[in-house]
Structure formats: structure tokens, C-alpha cells
C-alpha positions as semicolon CSV with decimal commas, in nm:
position;residue;x (nm);y (nm);z (nm)
1;X;-3,390;1,962;1,999
2;X;-3,488;1,667;2,214
3;X;-3,406;1,308;2,143
4;X;-3,770;1,237;2,052
5;X;-3,756;1,493;1,770
6;X;-3,445;1,333;1,620
7;X;-3,615;1,115;1,360
8;X;-3,499;0,848;1,119
9;X;-3,457;1,095;0,837
10;X;-3,223;1,310;1,041
11;X;-3,014;1,007;1,132
12;X;-2,993;0,914;0,765
13;X;-2,887;1,265;0,662
14;X;-2,634;1,283;0,945
15;X;-2,481;0,955;0,831
16;X;-2,487;1,072;0,469
17;X;-2,303;1,395;0,558
18;X;-2,047;1,199;0,760
19;X;-1,978;0,957;0,472
20;X;-1,959;1,238;0,215
21;X;-1,715;1,424;0,440
22;X;-1,508;1,106;0,477
23;X;-1,508;1,052;0,100
24;X;-1,402;1,414;0,047
25;X;-1,108;1,375;0,286
26;X;-1,010;1,052;0,110
27;X;-1,024;1,223;-0,231
28;X;-0,795;1,499;-0,104
29;X;-0,547;1,242;0,030
30;X;-0,549;1,051;-0,301
31;X;-0,506;1,367;-0,510
32;X;-0,225;1,507;-0,296
33;X;-0,044;1,173;-0,285
34;X;-0,071;1,145;-0,664
35;X;0,059;1,500;-0,710
36;X;0,368;1,430;-0,501
37;X;0,418;1,078;-0,642
38;X;0,408;1,190;-1,007
39;X;0,748;1,168;-1,171
40;X;0,623;1,332;-1,490
41;X;0,538;1,659;-1,313
42;X;0,807;1,910;-1,230
43;X;0,830;2,095;-0,901
44;X;0,663;2,409;-1,038
45;X;0,370;2,210;-1,182
46;X;0,329;2,025;-0,851
47;X;0,325;2,357;-0,664
48;X;0,062;2,497;-0,901
49;X;-0,161;2,190;-0,860
50;X;-0,129;2,203;-0,480
51;X;-0,211;2,574;-0,471
52;X;-0,506;2,520;-0,708
53;X;-0,646;2,238;-0,495
54;X;-0,601;2,436;-0,172
55;X;-0,742;2,767;-0,301
56;X;-1,038;2,623;-0,492
57;X;-1,079;2,276;-0,340
58;X;-1,386;2,136;-0,516
59;X;-1,300;2,275;-0,855
60;X;-0,932;2,189;-0,810
61;X;-1,001;1,824;-0,728
62;X;-1,258;1,800;-1,008
63;X;-1,020;1,948;-1,265
64;X;-0,732;1,731;-1,141
65;X;-0,943;1,415;-1,171
66;X;-1,043;1,510;-1,525
67;X;-0,699;1,623;-1,638
68;X;-0,485;1,359;-1,468
69;X;-0,727;1,075;-1,394
70;X;-0,564;0,842;-1,646
71;X;-0,219;0,913;-1,500
72;X;-0,356;0,843;-1,153
73;X;-0,464;0,497;-1,262
74;X;-0,127;0,438;-1,430
75;X;0,054;0,539;-1,111
76;X;-0,167;0,306;-0,907
77;X;-0,100;0,018;-1,148
78;X;0,276;0,080;-1,137
79;X;0,271;0,087;-0,758
80;X;0,071;-0,237;-0,747
81;X;0,314;-0,406;-0,988
82;X;0,614;-0,290;-0,786
83;X;0,457;-0,417;-0,465
84;X;0,372;-0,750;-0,632
85;X;0,729;-0,787;-0,760
86;X;0,871;-0,710;-0,416
87;X;0,639;-0,965;-0,256
88;X;0,730;-1,232;-0,511
89;X;1,103;-1,165;-0,459
90;X;1,061;-1,191;-0,083
91;X;0,867;-1,517;-0,107
92;X;1,119;-1,664;-0,350
93;X;1,407;-1,560;-0,124
94;X;1,238;-1,708;0,183
95;X;1,159;-2,031;-0,002
96;X;1,514;-2,070;-0,129
97;X;1,650;-2,008;0,222
98;X;1,421;-2,276;0,363
99;X;1,513;-2,515;0,085
100;X;1,886;-2,461;0,138
101;X;1,845;-2,533;0,510
102;X;1,665;-2,857;0,429
103;X;1,935;-2,948;0,175
104;X;2,206;-2,881;0,433
105;X;2,032;-3,102;0,690
106;X;1,997;-3,381;0,432
107;X;2,367;-3,353;0,347
108;X;2,460;-3,365;0,717
109;X;2,241;-3,672;0,771
110;X;2,412;-3,845;0,477
111;X;2,756;-3,762;0,617
112;X;2,653;-3,899;0,956
113;X;2,513;-4,217;0,799
114;X;2,839;-4,269;0,608
115;X;3,036;-4,226;0,930
116;X;3,224;-3,919;0,811
117;X;3,107;-3,707;1,107
118;X;3,028;-3,808;1,464
119;X;2,702;-3,753;1,651
120;X;2,843;-3,449;1,832
121;X;2,964;-3,293;1,506
122;X;2,627;-3,365;1,346
123;X;2,437;-3,195;1,630
124;X;2,671;-2,895;1,621
125;X;2,641;-2,855;1,243
126;X;2,263;-2,908;1,263
127;X;2,226;-2,632;1,521
128;X;2,439;-2,403;1,303
129;X;2,234;-2,481;0,990
130;X;1,903;-2,421;1,167
131;X;2,021;-2,093;1,319
């Protein structure tokens, strides 16, 4: 086939096949990750689902999506909530660390203004607080 015979329709169908293949691979990844992530399935049930999806791929994925589609969405929601909670805890921890550093610098500046510590002691404590 020459390049001149490769028409617009063939380009469209080639792109369509590529995207369908990509979607199929993504569905397999999502199904297998959900099988292994499921805490409500035992080891034997996980093995049966994996064998079913490998032996009869299209039917296996279709049946899994019908039978366990609701659980898949619950697992995704739980994972999103756990990730959100971890992110919030990290941000809160980072904000409190920054706030405590600022509070320490304010306290050191007050001590220096009162004459309790010297300039050298202030600089040393400031470097320690920032580090």
C-alpha cells in the first residue's frame, strides 16, 4: 500500500483501534488493581477472578465490572479520602512547623529587645531556629 492510498478513513480507523486498545489495557489495569486492593475478597476469590479475567478476558472484565462495579467505586472513594486526609495532615504539619519557627523568632526578638540576650546569642539562636 502506498502513502497515496492511505486515506483519511484509514487514519481515523487506525486512531480508533489505537485508542480502543489503550482503553482496553487501562481497563485491565484498573480491574487487576481493584482485585488485589479488595480487602473483602479472600485469596482464593482473588485467584479465581484473576484466572477468569486471564482465561476469558472480555467476558471476565465485563462480568467483573457488573458484579463488583459498585465495590470498585467504593474502593476508589476510600482511596481518595485517605489521600485527602494524608494531604491535609501534611499541610497542617507543615503550617504548624512554619508557625512555630515564626513564634520562636518573635520570642528571640523580644528577648533581644529586653536585653536578656546579646546580639551574638540572638544570631546563634536565630540560625538554630531557622535550621
